[in-house]
XYZ file of C-alpha atoms in Angstrom:
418
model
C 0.000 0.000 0.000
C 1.423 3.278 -1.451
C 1.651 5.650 1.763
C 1.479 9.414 1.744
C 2.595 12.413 4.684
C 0.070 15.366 3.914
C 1.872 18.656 5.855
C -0.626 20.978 7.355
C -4.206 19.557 7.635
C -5.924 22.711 6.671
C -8.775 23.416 4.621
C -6.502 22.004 1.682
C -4.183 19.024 3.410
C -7.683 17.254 5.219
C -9.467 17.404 1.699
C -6.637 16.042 0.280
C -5.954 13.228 2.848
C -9.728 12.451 2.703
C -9.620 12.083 -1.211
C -5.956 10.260 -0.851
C -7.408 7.665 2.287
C -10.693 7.102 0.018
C -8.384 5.851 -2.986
C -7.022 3.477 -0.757
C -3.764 5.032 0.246
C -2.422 4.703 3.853
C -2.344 8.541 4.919
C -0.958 10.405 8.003
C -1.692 13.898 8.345
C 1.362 15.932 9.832
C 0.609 19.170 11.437
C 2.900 21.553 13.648
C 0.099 22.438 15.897
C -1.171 19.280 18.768
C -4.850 20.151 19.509
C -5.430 20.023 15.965
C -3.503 16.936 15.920
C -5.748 15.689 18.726
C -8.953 16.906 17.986
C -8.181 15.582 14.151
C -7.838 11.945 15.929
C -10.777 11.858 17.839
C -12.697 12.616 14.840
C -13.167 16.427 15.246
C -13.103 18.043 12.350
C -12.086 21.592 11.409
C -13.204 22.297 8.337
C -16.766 23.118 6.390
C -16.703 20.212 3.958
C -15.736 17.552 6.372
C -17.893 16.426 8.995
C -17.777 14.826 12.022
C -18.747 11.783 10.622
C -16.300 11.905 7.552
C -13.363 12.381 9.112
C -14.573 9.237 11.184
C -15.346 7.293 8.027
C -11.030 7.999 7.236
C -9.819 7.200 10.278
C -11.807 4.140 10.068
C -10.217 3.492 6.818
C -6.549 4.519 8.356
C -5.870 7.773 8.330
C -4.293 9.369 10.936
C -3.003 12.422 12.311
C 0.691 13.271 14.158
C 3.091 16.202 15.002
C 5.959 13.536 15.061
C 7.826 14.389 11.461
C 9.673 10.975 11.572
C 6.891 9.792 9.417
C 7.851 11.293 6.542
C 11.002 8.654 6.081
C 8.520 6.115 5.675
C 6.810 7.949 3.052
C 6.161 7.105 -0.597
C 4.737 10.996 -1.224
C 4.936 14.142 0.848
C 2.318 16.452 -0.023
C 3.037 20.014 1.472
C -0.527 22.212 2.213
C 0.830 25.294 4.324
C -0.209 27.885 4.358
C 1.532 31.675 2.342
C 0.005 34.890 3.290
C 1.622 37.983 2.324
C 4.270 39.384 4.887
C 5.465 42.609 4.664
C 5.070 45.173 1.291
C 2.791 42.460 -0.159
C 5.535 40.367 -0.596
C 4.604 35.838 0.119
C 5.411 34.951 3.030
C 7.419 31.472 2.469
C 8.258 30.682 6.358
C 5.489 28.002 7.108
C 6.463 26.461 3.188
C 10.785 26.766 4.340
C 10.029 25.031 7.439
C 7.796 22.036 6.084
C 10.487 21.530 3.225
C 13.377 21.883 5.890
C 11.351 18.911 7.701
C 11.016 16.906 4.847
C 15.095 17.237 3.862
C 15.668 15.969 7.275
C 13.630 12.708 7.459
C 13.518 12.376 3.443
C 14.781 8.768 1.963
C 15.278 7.640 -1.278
C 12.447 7.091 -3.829
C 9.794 9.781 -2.619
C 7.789 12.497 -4.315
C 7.519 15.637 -3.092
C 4.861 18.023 -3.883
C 4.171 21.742 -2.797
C 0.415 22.906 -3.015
C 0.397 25.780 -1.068
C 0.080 28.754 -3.458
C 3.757 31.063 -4.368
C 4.743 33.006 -7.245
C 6.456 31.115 -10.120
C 9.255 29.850 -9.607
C 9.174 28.880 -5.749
C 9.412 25.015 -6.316
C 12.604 25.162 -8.723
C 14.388 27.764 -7.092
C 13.403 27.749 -3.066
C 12.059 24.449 -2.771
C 14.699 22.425 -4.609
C 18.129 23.451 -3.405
C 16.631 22.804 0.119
C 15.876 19.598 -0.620
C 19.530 18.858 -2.554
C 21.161 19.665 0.462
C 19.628 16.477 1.899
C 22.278 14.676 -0.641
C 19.610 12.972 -2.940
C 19.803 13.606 -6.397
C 16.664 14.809 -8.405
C 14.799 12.468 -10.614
C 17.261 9.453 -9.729
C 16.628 9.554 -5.668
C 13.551 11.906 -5.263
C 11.329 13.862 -7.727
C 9.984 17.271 -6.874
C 6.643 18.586 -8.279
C 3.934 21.832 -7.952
C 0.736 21.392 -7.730
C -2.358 24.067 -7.098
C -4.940 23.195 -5.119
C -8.551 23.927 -6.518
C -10.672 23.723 -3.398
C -13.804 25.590 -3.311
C -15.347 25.383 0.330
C -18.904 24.671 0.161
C -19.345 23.650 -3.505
C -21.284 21.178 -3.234
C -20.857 20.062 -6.848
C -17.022 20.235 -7.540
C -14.585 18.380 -5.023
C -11.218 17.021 -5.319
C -11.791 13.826 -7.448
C -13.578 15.347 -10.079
C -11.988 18.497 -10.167
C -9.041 19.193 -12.849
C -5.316 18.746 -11.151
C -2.893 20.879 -12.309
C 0.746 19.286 -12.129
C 4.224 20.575 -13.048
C 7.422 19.356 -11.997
C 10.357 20.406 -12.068
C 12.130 17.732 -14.299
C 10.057 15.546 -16.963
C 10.300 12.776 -15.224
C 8.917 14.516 -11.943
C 5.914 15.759 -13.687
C 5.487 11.915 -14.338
C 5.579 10.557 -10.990
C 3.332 13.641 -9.650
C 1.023 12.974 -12.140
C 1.140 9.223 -11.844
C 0.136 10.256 -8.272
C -2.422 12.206 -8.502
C -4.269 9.631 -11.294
C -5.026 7.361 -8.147
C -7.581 9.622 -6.528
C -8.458 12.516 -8.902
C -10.421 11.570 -11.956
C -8.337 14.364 -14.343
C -4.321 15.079 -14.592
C -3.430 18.114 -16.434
C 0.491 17.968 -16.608
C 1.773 21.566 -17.827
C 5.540 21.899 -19.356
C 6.862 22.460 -15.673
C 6.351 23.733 -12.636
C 6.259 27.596 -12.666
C 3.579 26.830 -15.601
C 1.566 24.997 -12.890
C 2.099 27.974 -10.280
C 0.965 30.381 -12.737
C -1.502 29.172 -14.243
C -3.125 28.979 -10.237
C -2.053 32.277 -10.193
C -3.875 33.458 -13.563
C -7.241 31.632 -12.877
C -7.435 34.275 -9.360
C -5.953 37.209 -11.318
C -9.030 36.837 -13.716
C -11.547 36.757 -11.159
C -9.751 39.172 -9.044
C -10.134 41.839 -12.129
C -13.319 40.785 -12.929
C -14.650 41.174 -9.713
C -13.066 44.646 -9.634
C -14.575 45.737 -12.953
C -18.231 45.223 -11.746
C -17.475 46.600 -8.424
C -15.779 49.977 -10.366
C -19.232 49.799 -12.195
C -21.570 49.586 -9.050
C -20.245 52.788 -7.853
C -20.807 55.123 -11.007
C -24.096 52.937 -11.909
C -25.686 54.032 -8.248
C -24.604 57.488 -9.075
C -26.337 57.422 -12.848
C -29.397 56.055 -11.410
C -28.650 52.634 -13.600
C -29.567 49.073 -11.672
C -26.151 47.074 -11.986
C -27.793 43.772 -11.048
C -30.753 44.346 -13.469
C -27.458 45.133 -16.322
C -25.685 41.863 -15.056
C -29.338 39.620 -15.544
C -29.362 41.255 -19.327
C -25.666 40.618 -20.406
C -25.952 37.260 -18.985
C -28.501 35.932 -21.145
C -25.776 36.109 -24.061
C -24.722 32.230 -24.495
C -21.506 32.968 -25.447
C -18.457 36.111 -24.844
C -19.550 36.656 -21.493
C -19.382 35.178 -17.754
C -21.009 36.738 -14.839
C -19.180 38.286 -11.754
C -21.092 40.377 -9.386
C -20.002 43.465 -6.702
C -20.122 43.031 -3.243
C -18.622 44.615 0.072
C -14.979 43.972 -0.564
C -13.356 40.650 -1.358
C -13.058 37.321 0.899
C -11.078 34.000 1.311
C -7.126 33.091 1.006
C -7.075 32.814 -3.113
C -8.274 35.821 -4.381
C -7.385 38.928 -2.227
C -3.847 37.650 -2.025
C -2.975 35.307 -4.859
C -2.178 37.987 -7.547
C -0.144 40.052 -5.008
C 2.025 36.817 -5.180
C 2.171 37.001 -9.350
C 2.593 41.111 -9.036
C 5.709 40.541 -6.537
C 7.148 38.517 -8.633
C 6.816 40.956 -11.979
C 7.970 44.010 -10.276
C 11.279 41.808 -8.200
C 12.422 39.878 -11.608
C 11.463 42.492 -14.372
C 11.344 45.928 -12.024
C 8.142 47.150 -13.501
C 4.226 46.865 -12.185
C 1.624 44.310 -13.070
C -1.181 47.341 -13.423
C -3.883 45.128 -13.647
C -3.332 43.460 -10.811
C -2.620 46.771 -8.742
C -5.639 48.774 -9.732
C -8.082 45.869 -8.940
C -6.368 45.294 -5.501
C -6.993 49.224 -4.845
C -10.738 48.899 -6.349
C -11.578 46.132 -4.308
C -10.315 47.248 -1.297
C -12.063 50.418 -1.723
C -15.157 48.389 -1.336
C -15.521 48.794 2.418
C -15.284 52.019 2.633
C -17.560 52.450 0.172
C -20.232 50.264 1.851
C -19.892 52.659 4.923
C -20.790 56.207 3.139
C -23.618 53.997 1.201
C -24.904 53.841 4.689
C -24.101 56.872 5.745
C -26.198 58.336 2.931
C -29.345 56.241 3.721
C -29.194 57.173 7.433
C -28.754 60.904 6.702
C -31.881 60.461 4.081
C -33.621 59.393 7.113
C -32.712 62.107 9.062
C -30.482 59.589 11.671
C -26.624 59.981 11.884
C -23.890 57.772 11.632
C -22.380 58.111 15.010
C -24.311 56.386 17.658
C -26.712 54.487 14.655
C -27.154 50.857 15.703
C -25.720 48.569 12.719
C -26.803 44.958 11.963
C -24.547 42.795 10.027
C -25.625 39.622 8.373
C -22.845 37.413 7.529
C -19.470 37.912 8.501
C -17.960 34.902 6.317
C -16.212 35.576 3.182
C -18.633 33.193 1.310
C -22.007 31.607 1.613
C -23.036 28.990 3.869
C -19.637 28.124 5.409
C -17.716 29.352 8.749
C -14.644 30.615 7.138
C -13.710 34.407 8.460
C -10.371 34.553 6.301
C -9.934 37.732 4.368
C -13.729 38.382 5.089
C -14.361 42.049 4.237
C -16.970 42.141 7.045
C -14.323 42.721 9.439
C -12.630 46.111 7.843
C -16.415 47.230 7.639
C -17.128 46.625 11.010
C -13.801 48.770 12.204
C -14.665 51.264 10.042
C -17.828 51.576 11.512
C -17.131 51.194 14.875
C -14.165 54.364 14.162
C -17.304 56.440 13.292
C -18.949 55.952 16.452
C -21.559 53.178 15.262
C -22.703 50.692 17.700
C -22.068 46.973 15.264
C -23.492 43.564 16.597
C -23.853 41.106 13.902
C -25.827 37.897 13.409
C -24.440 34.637 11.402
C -26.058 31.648 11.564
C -22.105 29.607 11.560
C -20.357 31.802 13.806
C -20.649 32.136 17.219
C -18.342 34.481 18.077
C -16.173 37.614 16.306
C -13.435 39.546 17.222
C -13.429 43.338 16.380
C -10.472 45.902 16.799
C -9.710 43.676 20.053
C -13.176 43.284 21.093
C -15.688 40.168 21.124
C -19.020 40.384 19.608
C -21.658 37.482 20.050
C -23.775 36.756 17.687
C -27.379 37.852 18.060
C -29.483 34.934 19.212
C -33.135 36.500 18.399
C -32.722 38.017 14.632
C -36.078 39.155 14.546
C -35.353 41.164 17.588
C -32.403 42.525 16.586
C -33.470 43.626 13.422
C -35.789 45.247 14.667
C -33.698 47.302 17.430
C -31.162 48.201 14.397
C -31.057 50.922 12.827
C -29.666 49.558 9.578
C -29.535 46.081 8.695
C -26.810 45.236 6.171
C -26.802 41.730 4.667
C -23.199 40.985 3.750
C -23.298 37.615 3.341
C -26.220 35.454 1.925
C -26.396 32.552 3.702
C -29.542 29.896 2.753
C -30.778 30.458 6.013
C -31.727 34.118 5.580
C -35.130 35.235 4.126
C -33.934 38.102 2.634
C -37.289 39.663 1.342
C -38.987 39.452 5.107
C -35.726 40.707 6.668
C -36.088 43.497 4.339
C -39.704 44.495 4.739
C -39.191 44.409 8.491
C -36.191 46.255 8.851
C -35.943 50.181 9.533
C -33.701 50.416 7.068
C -32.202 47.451 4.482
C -28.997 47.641 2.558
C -28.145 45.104 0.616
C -24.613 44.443 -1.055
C -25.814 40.685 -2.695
C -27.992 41.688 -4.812
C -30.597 38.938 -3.932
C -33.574 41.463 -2.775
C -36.218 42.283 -5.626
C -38.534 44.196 -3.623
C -38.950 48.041 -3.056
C -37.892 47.523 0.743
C -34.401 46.862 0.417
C -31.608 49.538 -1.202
C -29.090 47.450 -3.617
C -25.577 48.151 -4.026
């Protein structure tokens, strides 16, 4: 039995060692941190697309979870899922991805594949990655091979998964991207081998660019379509209903998640370090997008001054503090920058979400509101950020003092649109 090491049992590494332990590969889950190590073990999952009862369902079948790296000698494949936020100037942050590899030269033995998923700028695997593992005295291609990968994940699709969703592999030597994709054929129903790996980085890199521009575009349009008296959403329905030359992307209060607020910083470091110049594009939708918040607050300002009601000391409602629908996941969420900004003005913020308990703001912990009704009802404005299935958005409207929505999903004359 083939057995793999997954590194960091995030919301990528535990989807992967699920997929990986369903194929019939013997899988240990290594992760730096031991409550997740023991809760992971006791069958107590993490993460929004594995239950309880799946993760019981893989241990059952032999997976496993440790902090103890000696593992990894008796490995066949080391997968490495850690995680790369952006450190200082926007630059990636490769401490958590110098560490695992560090680990893996240590304890490495002749024979295995390596393969970094967690997201970098192009040319992290062949340049950072390798030479680390060289100094371990192996040889590439004839004692280990060395691969990138991009995980595709999309918490809370509940149509798209790992097995049947395209893997992108590169490595670093033909014969690498072999093995890796040799690898991946056991448990993921398509292999798309690219010519190496900084083709496989990018290309991770360009699918987030695109919707990180896109996303920017309509949100640059929601502002000067308010102010023109044009409904954006009703323009969005129209273009939509051509079958071909045109995809969909919507506004919204800012932008959410690991992938696309920081994956084409990592893509516009790299430009502006190797060829000294800017990647525009990328640049002017970061500063569009993150105008978003902001731009949510004086949208509310304007309603409660309409109403005759300030800003400072207005009570504020805020539905969904996720950065997507119908999952738990607070990273990146632009609810929190919209709930400082508020609470800098003077505004009074509590928040309901039917997956989050609890929510720290500017140092401060906010439960959410048991009794929505109630608190709608006692706010002043009720802002849906997030649409969550739960929410009966048209009701929620009509009852509210005041209703501003940045979805889109209200049709009724109670609610004000983005």
């Amino acid at each position: 039995m083939e057995s793999l090491v997954v590194i960091g049992q995030g919301y990528v590494g535990l989807p992967l060692a699920q997929g990986a332990t369903h194929s019939g590969l013997k899988v240990t889950g290594l992760d730096t941190n031991p409550q997740t190590v023991h809760n992971l073990n006791l069958g107590i999952s993490h993460v929004d697309d594995i239950s309880d009862a799946e993760l019981k369902i893989m241990l059952d079948a032999g997976y496993s979870a440790t902090t103890d790296p000696d593992t990894i000698a008796t490995a066949d494949a080391v997968v490495i899922c850690v995680p790369t936020p952006l450190g200082e100037a926007g630059s990636p942050d490769l401490g958590a991805v110098e560490g695992a590899v560090r680990t893996v030269a240590k304890h490495i033995t002749p024979g295995t594949l390596v393969v970094l998923e967690s997201t970098t700028y192009p040319g992290t695997t062949d340049d950072f990655v390798r030479p680390m593992l060289e100094e371990s005295g192996l040889d590439l291609d004839t004692q280990f091979h060395l691969a990138f990968s991009p995980e595709r994940i999309d918490p809370g699709n509940a149509h798209y998964g790992l097995t049947n969703t395209p893997k992108v592999v590169g490595g670093v030597s033909e014969a690498s991207t072999l093995r890796a994709s040799e690898f991946y054929s056991k448990f993921v129903e398509t292999v798309v081998p690219t010519r190496g790996a900084k083709e496989a980085e990018t290309a991770k890199l360009l699918e987030n660019t695109y919707r990180h521009i896109n996303i920017a575009l309509v949100n640059e349009m929601a502002k000067f379509c308010h102010d023109l008296d044009i409904d954006l959403w009703d323009v969005i329905d129209a273009a939509r209903t051509k079958p071909f030359g045109f995809q969909a992307f919507y506004p919204g209060p800012g932008v959410g998640g690991h992938c696309i607020p920081i994956d084409p910083n990592y893509l516009s470091y790299q430009v502006r370090k190797a060829l000294g110049y800017p990647f525009r594009f990328v640049e002017l939708a970061e500063e569009i997008n993150n105008s978003m918040p902001q731009y949510v607050v004086r949208r509310v300002q304007d309603l409660l001054n309409q109403n005759a009601k300030p800003l400072m000391n207005a009570h504020v409602l805020l539905l969904g503090i996720t950065y997507k629908a119908d999952i738990a996941d607070q990273r990146e969420s632009p609810a929190t920058p919209i709930a400082e900004l508020f609470q800098g003005s003077g505004t009074k913020v509590s928040f309901h979400d039917p997956r989050v308990k609890s929510w720290h703001v500017n140092g401060e912990e906010l439960q959410s509101q048991e009794d929505l009704a109630h608190a709608v009802a006692q706010a002043d404005v009720t802002i849906l950020l997030q649409m969550h299935s739960e929410y009966d958005t048209e009701h929620l409207a009509a009852v509210s003092n005041l209703f501003f929505d940045t979805r889109g999903v209200t049709k009724g004359r109670d609610a004000h649109r983005l």
